[in-house]
Amino acid sequence: MIILPHSKPPELEQLEALVPRYKRNDQTYQTIQDRLGKELAGYLGERSLQYYIKLLNLKDHFLLFGFRAKGNDSYFQIDLLLITQSFILIIEAKHLKGTLSINESGQLIQENEDEIEVYQNPLIQANIQRSQLSHLLSRLSLDLLPIYTCVTFTHPKSIININKNTTEIFPSQNLPNYIYKIQSQNQTPLVSTQKANTIAKSLKIRHTPKNNNLINYYGITDHLIKKGVWCTQCKSTIMKRIHGNWHCSKCNHKDKTAHLQALREFAVLYDRQYITNKEARSFLKIQSESTTKRLLSKFERKGDTKGSEYLLK
Ligand SMILES: [Zn+2]
């Protein structure tokens, strides 16, 4: 049973709205673009685990995707957590392409085309998560099950060059077999199904998705962010509003409701629930106050006419 379903993290949504609007030649552009790449890879890796989990024929198990909570003193995040009556398994997904190996110092090396990237040993990362999780469960008086860890490579274009003795690291198609192996080693239930469910639900209550306001975090000034309504078809040009319709000069697409997507981006970018007429005019690049008022009339309004705000749901 899925207790915490897979979903897009708020920070990834922010980056997806921010990067295309960010001024290319600003020094922070590369940093946020790299951050988007990493977050997206993490999201895709976690998403691809769903397929292998569906192949499993486990009974009475509980799953939490992208669980993040406060451990000992800092936050920790687990790509997939499997809770059964006899064990807990932490599954760390790595969505990297190219040739992957672990060098003698224990670092993960990615060789892709002519580039070499170095990462922390993912098994050590998973073991840190284990100690954080174990600490949290002990605080909740729910440290009743042994915790196992594994690392799985989810990118279809990865070649894994890892010592055969390191059985906890494998490509994602081996995940079901790995889980069956752990299961066969832990056949005696240590807790009831209800208790396993309680463990999963108690963790879910403590789930805290990462949601930094990146504009504040990087101190991004407003002039670095491009305003306007992206074309909903080619997604590469800002549309113009002509006779009550949004037009794209590049692909000729017309869309009466293209501003809705832009308003969603405003909410995500600035972490806002409400927008004023003035802010909407500036963000949608519309001159007319009455046109903007008409576009916002579909949203719930609060406040008097002068200072009214519209709820962006
Ligand atoms: Zn277009």
mmCIF file of C-alpha atoms and ligand atoms in Angstrom:
data_model
loop_
_atom_site.group_PDB
_atom_site.id
_atom_site.type_symbol
_atom_site.label_atom_id
_atom_site.label_comp_id
_atom_site.label_asym_id
_atom_site.label_seq_id
_atom_site.Cartn_x
_atom_site.Cartn_y
_atom_site.Cartn_z
ATOM 1 C CA MET A 1 0.000 0.000 0.000
ATOM 2 C CA ILE A 2 1.342 3.449 -0.888
ATOM 3 C CA ILE A 3 1.292 5.665 2.195
ATOM 4 C CA LEU A 4 3.218 8.572 0.643
ATOM 5 C CA PRO A 5 2.759 8.672 -3.148
ATOM 6 C CA HIS A 6 5.386 9.861 -5.570
ATOM 7 C CA SER A 7 4.970 13.565 -6.355
ATOM 8 C CA LYS A 8 6.913 16.454 -7.807
ATOM 9 C CA PRO A 9 8.832 18.269 -5.027
ATOM 10 C CA PRO A 10 7.919 21.976 -4.612
ATOM 11 C CA GLU A 11 11.555 22.955 -5.128
ATOM 12 C CA LEU A 12 11.657 21.231 -8.525
ATOM 13 C CA GLU A 13 8.467 23.050 -9.565
ATOM 14 C CA GLN A 14 10.096 26.333 -8.536
ATOM 15 C CA LEU A 15 13.236 25.568 -10.540
ATOM 16 C CA GLU A 16 11.182 24.593 -13.594
ATOM 17 C CA ALA A 17 9.404 27.952 -13.440
ATOM 18 C CA LEU A 18 12.537 29.926 -12.594
ATOM 19 C CA VAL A 19 15.217 28.648 -14.984
ATOM 20 C CA PRO A 20 13.454 29.469 -18.313
ATOM 21 C CA ARG A 21 12.653 32.955 -17.000
ATOM 22 C CA TYR A 22 16.093 33.660 -15.554
ATOM 23 C CA LYS A 23 18.495 36.067 -17.254
ATOM 24 C CA ARG A 24 20.996 33.898 -19.165
ATOM 25 C CA ASN A 25 24.110 35.991 -18.691
ATOM 26 C CA ASP A 26 23.724 36.437 -14.952
ATOM 27 C CA GLN A 27 26.333 34.617 -12.842
ATOM 28 C CA THR A 28 23.738 32.609 -10.878
ATOM 29 C CA TYR A 29 22.121 31.174 -14.026
ATOM 30 C CA GLN A 30 24.498 28.191 -14.271
ATOM 31 C CA THR A 31 24.063 27.397 -10.575
ATOM 32 C CA ILE A 32 20.281 27.223 -10.755
ATOM 33 C CA GLN A 33 20.382 25.354 -14.060
ATOM 34 C CA ASP A 34 22.675 22.706 -12.496
ATOM 35 C CA ARG A 35 20.397 22.521 -9.491
ATOM 36 C CA LEU A 36 17.429 21.936 -11.797
ATOM 37 C CA GLY A 37 19.368 19.125 -13.536
ATOM 38 C CA LYS A 38 20.097 17.416 -10.223
ATOM 39 C CA GLU A 39 16.585 17.783 -8.826
ATOM 40 C CA LEU A 40 15.066 16.540 -12.081
ATOM 41 C CA ALA A 41 17.365 13.495 -12.145
ATOM 42 C CA GLY A 42 16.380 12.696 -8.563
ATOM 43 C CA TYR A 43 12.698 13.022 -9.426
ATOM 44 C CA LEU A 44 12.976 10.821 -12.527
ATOM 45 C CA GLY A 45 14.961 8.194 -10.647
ATOM 46 C CA GLU A 46 12.375 8.039 -7.894
ATOM 47 C CA ARG A 47 9.550 7.917 -10.457
ATOM 48 C CA SER A 48 11.110 5.002 -12.340
ATOM 49 C CA LEU A 49 11.110 2.919 -9.130
ATOM 50 C CA GLN A 50 7.312 2.788 -9.308
ATOM 51 C CA TYR A 51 7.466 0.413 -12.258
ATOM 52 C CA TYR A 52 9.656 -2.148 -10.462
ATOM 53 C CA ILE A 53 7.659 -1.894 -7.269
ATOM 54 C CA LYS A 54 4.485 -2.760 -9.206
ATOM 55 C CA LEU A 55 6.154 -6.002 -10.304
ATOM 56 C CA LEU A 56 6.570 -7.065 -6.686
ATOM 57 C CA ASN A 57 4.223 -9.508 -5.171
ATOM 58 C CA LEU A 58 4.651 -8.584 -1.524
ATOM 59 C CA LYS A 59 1.774 -8.707 0.897
ATOM 60 C CA ASP A 60 1.190 -6.277 3.741
ATOM 61 C CA HIS A 61 3.823 -3.744 2.827
ATOM 62 C CA PHE A 62 3.831 0.049 3.039
ATOM 63 C CA LEU A 63 5.648 2.473 0.749
ATOM 64 C CA LEU A 64 6.770 6.051 1.161
ATOM 65 C CA PHE A 65 8.195 7.865 -1.882
ATOM 66 C CA GLY A 66 10.539 10.827 -1.329
ATOM 67 C CA PHE A 67 10.150 10.788 2.440
ATOM 68 C CA ARG A 68 11.975 13.720 4.086
ATOM 69 C CA ALA A 69 12.077 14.498 7.781
ATOM 70 C CA LYS A 70 14.263 15.791 10.569
ATOM 71 C CA GLY A 71 16.629 13.161 11.907
ATOM 72 C CA ASN A 72 19.261 13.595 14.553
ATOM 73 C CA ASP A 73 19.939 17.266 13.913
ATOM 74 C CA SER A 74 19.433 17.762 10.182
ATOM 75 C CA TYR A 75 16.943 16.724 7.516
ATOM 76 C CA PHE A 76 17.334 13.503 5.577
ATOM 77 C CA GLN A 77 15.552 12.292 2.476
ATOM 78 C CA ILE A 78 14.875 8.754 1.293
ATOM 79 C CA ASP A 79 13.936 8.060 -2.321
ATOM 80 C CA LEU A 80 11.830 5.041 -1.425
ATOM 81 C CA LEU A 81 11.107 3.463 1.917
ATOM 82 C CA LEU A 82 9.609 -0.017 2.094
ATOM 83 C CA ILE A 83 8.134 -1.128 5.397
ATOM 84 C CA THR A 84 7.069 -4.740 5.947
ATOM 85 C CA GLN A 85 6.232 -6.797 9.031
ATOM 86 C CA SER A 86 9.804 -8.080 9.287
ATOM 87 C CA PHE A 87 12.120 -5.386 7.886
ATOM 88 C CA ILE A 88 12.494 -1.855 6.539
ATOM 89 C CA LEU A 89 14.369 -1.176 3.317
ATOM 90 C CA ILE A 90 15.847 2.176 2.276
ATOM 91 C CA ILE A 91 16.123 2.394 -1.514
ATOM 92 C CA GLU A 92 18.396 5.104 -2.844
ATOM 93 C CA ALA A 93 17.911 5.778 -6.570
ATOM 94 C CA LYS A 94 20.657 7.246 -8.740
ATOM 95 C CA HIS A 95 19.540 8.484 -12.136
ATOM 96 C CA LEU A 96 22.901 8.896 -13.856
ATOM 97 C CA LYS A 97 23.899 7.970 -17.395
ATOM 98 C CA GLY A 98 27.271 6.807 -18.678
ATOM 99 C CA THR A 99 29.690 4.380 -17.055
ATOM 100 C CA LEU A 100 29.449 4.272 -13.281
ATOM 101 C CA SER A 101 32.076 2.852 -10.976
ATOM 102 C CA ILE A 102 33.334 3.142 -7.433
ATOM 103 C CA ASN A 103 37.030 3.927 -7.089
ATOM 104 C CA GLU A 104 39.413 2.695 -4.395
ATOM 105 C CA SER A 105 38.625 5.713 -2.213
ATOM 106 C CA GLY A 106 34.958 4.762 -2.339
ATOM 107 C CA GLN A 107 33.834 7.663 -4.534
ATOM 108 C CA LEU A 108 31.218 7.162 -7.233
ATOM 109 C CA ILE A 109 32.673 8.061 -10.639
ATOM 110 C CA GLN A 110 30.457 8.880 -13.625
ATOM 111 C CA GLU A 111 32.093 8.850 -17.046
ATOM 112 C CA ASN A 112 29.806 10.252 -19.681
ATOM 113 C CA GLU A 113 31.102 11.089 -23.160
ATOM 114 C CA ASP A 114 34.281 13.016 -22.334
ATOM 115 C CA GLU A 115 33.239 14.233 -18.922
ATOM 116 C CA ILE A 116 34.034 12.780 -15.529
ATOM 117 C CA GLU A 117 31.940 13.608 -12.464
ATOM 118 C CA VAL A 118 32.655 12.530 -8.900
ATOM 119 C CA TYR A 119 29.920 11.866 -6.336
ATOM 120 C CA GLN A 120 29.822 10.734 -2.730
ATOM 121 C CA ASN A 121 29.562 6.989 -2.236
ATOM 122 C CA PRO A 122 25.787 6.370 -2.476
ATOM 123 C CA LEU A 123 25.938 3.414 -0.081
ATOM 124 C CA ILE A 124 27.496 5.629 2.580
ATOM 125 C CA GLN A 125 24.703 8.145 1.912
ATOM 126 C CA ALA A 126 22.117 5.391 2.359
ATOM 127 C CA ASN A 127 23.796 4.297 5.597
ATOM 128 C CA ILE A 128 23.630 7.862 6.932
ATOM 129 C CA GLN A 129 19.911 7.840 6.083
ATOM 130 C CA ARG A 130 19.605 4.570 7.991
ATOM 131 C CA SER A 131 21.137 6.043 11.121
ATOM 132 C CA GLN A 132 18.912 9.149 10.837
ATOM 133 C CA LEU A 133 15.797 7.018 10.312
ATOM 134 C CA SER A 134 16.736 4.741 13.154
ATOM 135 C CA HIS A 135 17.166 7.769 15.414
ATOM 136 C CA LEU A 136 13.755 9.122 14.414
ATOM 137 C CA LEU A 137 12.029 5.755 14.934
ATOM 138 C CA SER A 138 13.635 5.343 18.326
ATOM 139 C CA ARG A 139 12.369 8.814 19.309
ATOM 140 C CA LEU A 140 8.882 7.607 18.330
ATOM 141 C CA SER A 141 9.400 4.317 20.221
ATOM 142 C CA LEU A 142 8.898 2.536 16.906
ATOM 143 C CA ASP A 143 12.379 1.071 16.394
ATOM 144 C CA LEU A 144 11.076 -2.446 16.044
ATOM 145 C CA LEU A 145 12.457 -3.621 12.703
ATOM 146 C CA PRO A 146 15.914 -4.115 11.172
ATOM 147 C CA ILE A 147 16.715 -1.487 8.515
ATOM 148 C CA TYR A 148 18.439 -2.497 5.258
ATOM 149 C CA THR A 149 19.818 -0.194 2.571
ATOM 150 C CA CYS A 150 20.437 -0.487 -1.144
ATOM 151 C CA VAL A 151 21.359 1.718 -4.076
ATOM 152 C CA THR A 152 19.829 1.250 -7.485
ATOM 153 C CA PHE A 153 20.806 2.874 -10.773
ATOM 154 C CA THR A 154 17.679 3.872 -12.656
ATOM 155 C CA HIS A 155 18.953 5.471 -15.865
ATOM 156 C CA PRO A 156 18.392 3.128 -18.842
ATOM 157 C CA LYS A 157 21.650 4.387 -20.374
ATOM 158 C CA SER A 158 24.016 3.511 -17.562
ATOM 159 C CA ILE A 159 26.752 0.900 -17.527
ATOM 160 C CA ILE A 160 27.465 -0.275 -14.021
ATOM 161 C CA ASN A 161 31.024 -1.293 -13.258
ATOM 162 C CA ILE A 162 30.854 -2.192 -9.608
ATOM 163 C CA ASN A 163 32.627 -4.920 -7.707
ATOM 164 C CA LYS A 164 30.464 -8.064 -7.631
ATOM 165 C CA ASN A 165 30.855 -8.318 -3.869
ATOM 166 C CA THR A 166 28.962 -5.056 -3.389
ATOM 167 C CA THR A 167 25.539 -6.683 -3.640
ATOM 168 C CA GLU A 168 23.644 -3.660 -2.306
ATOM 169 C CA ILE A 169 24.345 -1.688 -5.527
ATOM 170 C CA PHE A 170 22.628 -2.790 -8.747
ATOM 171 C CA PRO A 171 20.635 -1.647 -11.807
ATOM 172 C CA SER A 172 16.933 -1.074 -11.134
ATOM 173 C CA GLN A 173 15.745 -4.208 -12.959
ATOM 174 C CA ASN A 174 17.398 -6.224 -10.153
ATOM 175 C CA LEU A 175 15.403 -4.416 -7.464
ATOM 176 C CA PRO A 176 12.563 -6.995 -7.186
ATOM 177 C CA ASN A 177 15.114 -9.831 -6.787
ATOM 178 C CA TYR A 178 17.002 -7.895 -4.142
ATOM 179 C CA ILE A 179 13.788 -7.299 -2.176
ATOM 180 C CA TYR A 180 12.847 -11.003 -2.428
ATOM 181 C CA LYS A 181 16.302 -11.895 -1.111
ATOM 182 C CA ILE A 182 15.905 -9.636 1.949
ATOM 183 C CA GLN A 183 12.434 -11.049 2.438
ATOM 184 C CA SER A 184 13.670 -14.650 2.370
ATOM 185 C CA GLN A 185 16.260 -13.763 5.031
ATOM 186 C CA ASN A 186 13.564 -12.177 7.226
ATOM 187 C CA GLN A 187 10.589 -14.489 7.082
ATOM 188 C CA THR A 188 9.416 -14.211 10.666
ATOM 189 C CA PRO A 189 7.100 -11.232 11.226
ATOM 190 C CA LEU A 190 8.342 -9.027 14.068
ATOM 191 C CA VAL A 191 5.304 -6.745 14.174
ATOM 192 C CA SER A 192 1.629 -7.008 13.183
ATOM 193 C CA THR A 193 0.381 -5.502 9.901
ATOM 194 C CA GLN A 194 -1.303 -2.793 11.960
ATOM 195 C CA LYS A 195 1.961 -1.930 13.681
ATOM 196 C CA ALA A 196 3.827 -1.766 10.356
ATOM 197 C CA ASN A 197 1.046 0.524 9.134
ATOM 198 C CA THR A 198 1.431 2.668 12.273
ATOM 199 C CA ILE A 199 5.179 3.014 11.610
ATOM 200 C CA ALA A 200 4.487 4.135 8.034
ATOM 201 C CA LYS A 201 1.753 6.584 9.046
ATOM 202 C CA SER A 202 3.777 8.038 11.925
ATOM 203 C CA LEU A 203 6.569 8.751 9.457
ATOM 204 C CA LYS A 204 4.154 10.263 6.931
ATOM 205 C CA ILE A 205 2.958 12.780 9.557
ATOM 206 C CA ARG A 206 6.582 13.945 9.905
ATOM 207 C CA HIS A 207 7.173 14.253 6.153
ATOM 208 C CA THR A 208 8.462 17.768 5.387
ATOM 209 C CA PRO A 209 9.061 18.382 1.660
ATOM 210 C CA LYS A 210 12.007 20.590 0.801
ATOM 211 C CA ASN A 211 10.677 23.999 -0.125
ATOM 212 C CA ASN A 212 13.276 26.726 -0.051
ATOM 213 C CA ASN A 213 12.160 29.992 -1.531
ATOM 214 C CA LEU A 214 14.932 30.103 -4.137
ATOM 215 C CA ILE A 215 14.410 33.775 -4.939
ATOM 216 C CA ASN A 216 15.215 34.646 -1.324
ATOM 217 C CA TYR A 217 17.851 31.932 -1.039
ATOM 218 C CA TYR A 218 19.901 33.234 -3.981
ATOM 219 C CA GLY A 219 18.921 36.868 -3.369
ATOM 220 C CA ILE A 220 17.510 37.134 -6.897
ATOM 221 C CA THR A 221 16.411 40.627 -7.818
ATOM 222 C CA ASP A 222 13.204 40.995 -9.760
ATOM 223 C CA HIS A 223 14.722 42.440 -12.937
ATOM 224 C CA LEU A 224 16.549 39.121 -13.548
ATOM 225 C CA ILE A 225 13.228 37.327 -13.990
ATOM 226 C CA LYS A 226 11.548 37.529 -17.353
ATOM 227 C CA LYS A 227 7.842 38.359 -17.151
ATOM 228 C CA GLY A 228 5.037 37.352 -19.465
ATOM 229 C CA VAL A 229 2.943 34.405 -20.603
ATOM 230 C CA TRP A 230 4.870 31.542 -22.197
ATOM 231 C CA CYS A 231 3.400 30.076 -25.381
ATOM 232 C CA THR A 232 1.513 26.988 -24.226
ATOM 233 C CA GLN A 233 2.512 25.131 -27.402
ATOM 234 C CA CYS A 234 6.155 25.925 -28.269
ATOM 235 C CA LYS A 235 6.995 27.055 -24.713
ATOM 236 C CA SER A 236 9.817 29.233 -26.010
ATOM 237 C CA THR A 237 8.219 32.613 -26.696
ATOM 238 C CA ILE A 238 6.238 35.102 -24.643
ATOM 239 C CA MET A 239 2.742 35.482 -26.087
ATOM 240 C CA LYS A 240 1.030 38.773 -26.895
ATOM 241 C CA ARG A 241 -2.540 39.526 -25.944
ATOM 242 C CA ILE A 242 -4.518 40.568 -29.021
ATOM 243 C CA HIS A 243 -8.318 41.015 -29.064
ATOM 244 C CA GLY A 244 -8.919 38.908 -25.975
ATOM 245 C CA ASN A 245 -6.669 36.066 -27.070
ATOM 246 C CA TRP A 246 -3.028 35.136 -26.467
ATOM 247 C CA HIS A 247 -0.946 34.861 -29.679
ATOM 248 C CA CYS A 248 2.471 33.348 -30.270
ATOM 249 C CA SER A 249 4.457 35.126 -32.982
ATOM 250 C CA LYS A 250 6.766 32.119 -33.377
ATOM 251 C CA CYS A 251 4.404 29.181 -33.878
ATOM 252 C CA ASN A 252 1.149 31.113 -34.433
ATOM 253 C CA HIS A 253 -0.554 29.291 -31.587
ATOM 254 C CA LYS A 254 -3.593 30.985 -30.017
ATOM 255 C CA ASP A 255 -4.793 30.228 -26.495
ATOM 256 C CA LYS A 256 -7.487 32.118 -24.558
ATOM 257 C CA THR A 257 -6.401 30.647 -21.204
ATOM 258 C CA ALA A 258 -2.587 30.774 -21.509
ATOM 259 C CA HIS A 259 -2.413 33.247 -18.609
ATOM 260 C CA LEU A 260 -3.562 30.522 -16.179
ATOM 261 C CA GLN A 261 -0.256 28.683 -16.535
ATOM 262 C CA ALA A 262 1.653 31.955 -15.994
ATOM 263 C CA LEU A 263 -0.348 32.655 -12.835
ATOM 264 C CA ARG A 264 0.494 29.165 -11.555
ATOM 265 C CA GLU A 265 4.168 29.957 -12.197
ATOM 266 C CA PHE A 266 3.822 33.234 -10.285
ATOM 267 C CA ALA A 267 2.420 31.338 -7.273
ATOM 268 C CA VAL A 268 5.234 28.754 -7.402
ATOM 269 C CA LEU A 269 8.065 31.252 -8.030
ATOM 270 C CA TYR A 270 7.169 33.697 -5.299
ATOM 271 C CA ASP A 271 5.560 31.131 -2.977
ATOM 272 C CA ARG A 272 2.337 33.118 -3.009
ATOM 273 C CA GLN A 273 -1.291 32.171 -2.609
ATOM 274 C CA TYR A 274 -2.677 35.546 -3.625
ATOM 275 C CA ILE A 275 -2.002 38.084 -6.375
ATOM 276 C CA THR A 276 -3.069 41.713 -6.731
ATOM 277 C CA ASN A 277 -4.246 43.317 -9.967
ATOM 278 C CA LYS A 278 -1.024 45.349 -10.130
ATOM 279 C CA GLU A 279 1.194 42.290 -9.677
ATOM 280 C CA ALA A 280 -0.790 40.359 -12.283
ATOM 281 C CA ARG A 281 -0.431 43.230 -14.792
ATOM 282 C CA SER A 282 3.308 43.279 -14.248
ATOM 283 C CA PHE A 283 3.739 39.488 -14.420
ATOM 284 C CA LEU A 284 1.393 38.888 -17.372
ATOM 285 C CA LYS A 285 2.628 42.043 -19.145
ATOM 286 C CA ILE A 286 -0.811 43.524 -19.611
ATOM 287 C CA GLN A 287 -1.319 47.306 -19.627
ATOM 288 C CA SER A 288 -5.026 47.418 -18.910
ATOM 289 C CA GLU A 289 -6.301 47.230 -15.356
ATOM 290 C CA SER A 290 -9.818 46.280 -16.510
ATOM 291 C CA THR A 291 -8.561 43.426 -18.757
ATOM 292 C CA THR A 292 -6.542 42.080 -15.832
ATOM 293 C CA LYS A 293 -9.569 42.395 -13.574
ATOM 294 C CA ARG A 294 -11.595 40.337 -16.064
ATOM 295 C CA LEU A 295 -8.899 37.640 -16.233
ATOM 296 C CA LEU A 296 -8.715 37.474 -12.447
ATOM 297 C CA SER A 297 -12.496 37.490 -11.966
ATOM 298 C CA LYS A 298 -12.519 33.679 -12.095
ATOM 299 C CA PHE A 299 -10.485 33.567 -8.897
ATOM 300 C CA GLU A 300 -11.901 34.017 -5.427
ATOM 301 C CA ARG A 301 -11.408 37.618 -4.257
ATOM 302 C CA LYS A 302 -10.657 38.959 -0.819
ATOM 303 C CA GLY A 303 -10.440 42.549 0.404
ATOM 304 C CA ASP A 304 -12.076 45.752 -0.875
ATOM 305 C CA THR A 305 -11.813 47.022 -4.441
ATOM 306 C CA LYS A 306 -8.622 49.021 -3.912
ATOM 307 C CA GLY A 307 -6.501 46.430 -2.117
ATOM 308 C CA SER A 308 -8.210 43.284 -3.301
ATOM 309 C CA GLU A 309 -6.245 40.108 -3.831
ATOM 310 C CA TYR A 310 -7.173 37.003 -5.792
ATOM 311 C CA LEU A 311 -6.684 33.484 -4.513
ATOM 312 C CA LEU A 312 -4.488 31.507 -6.920
ATOM 313 C CA LYS A 313 -5.739 27.940 -6.672
HETATM 314 ZN ZN ZN B 1 4.532 29.233 -29.739
#
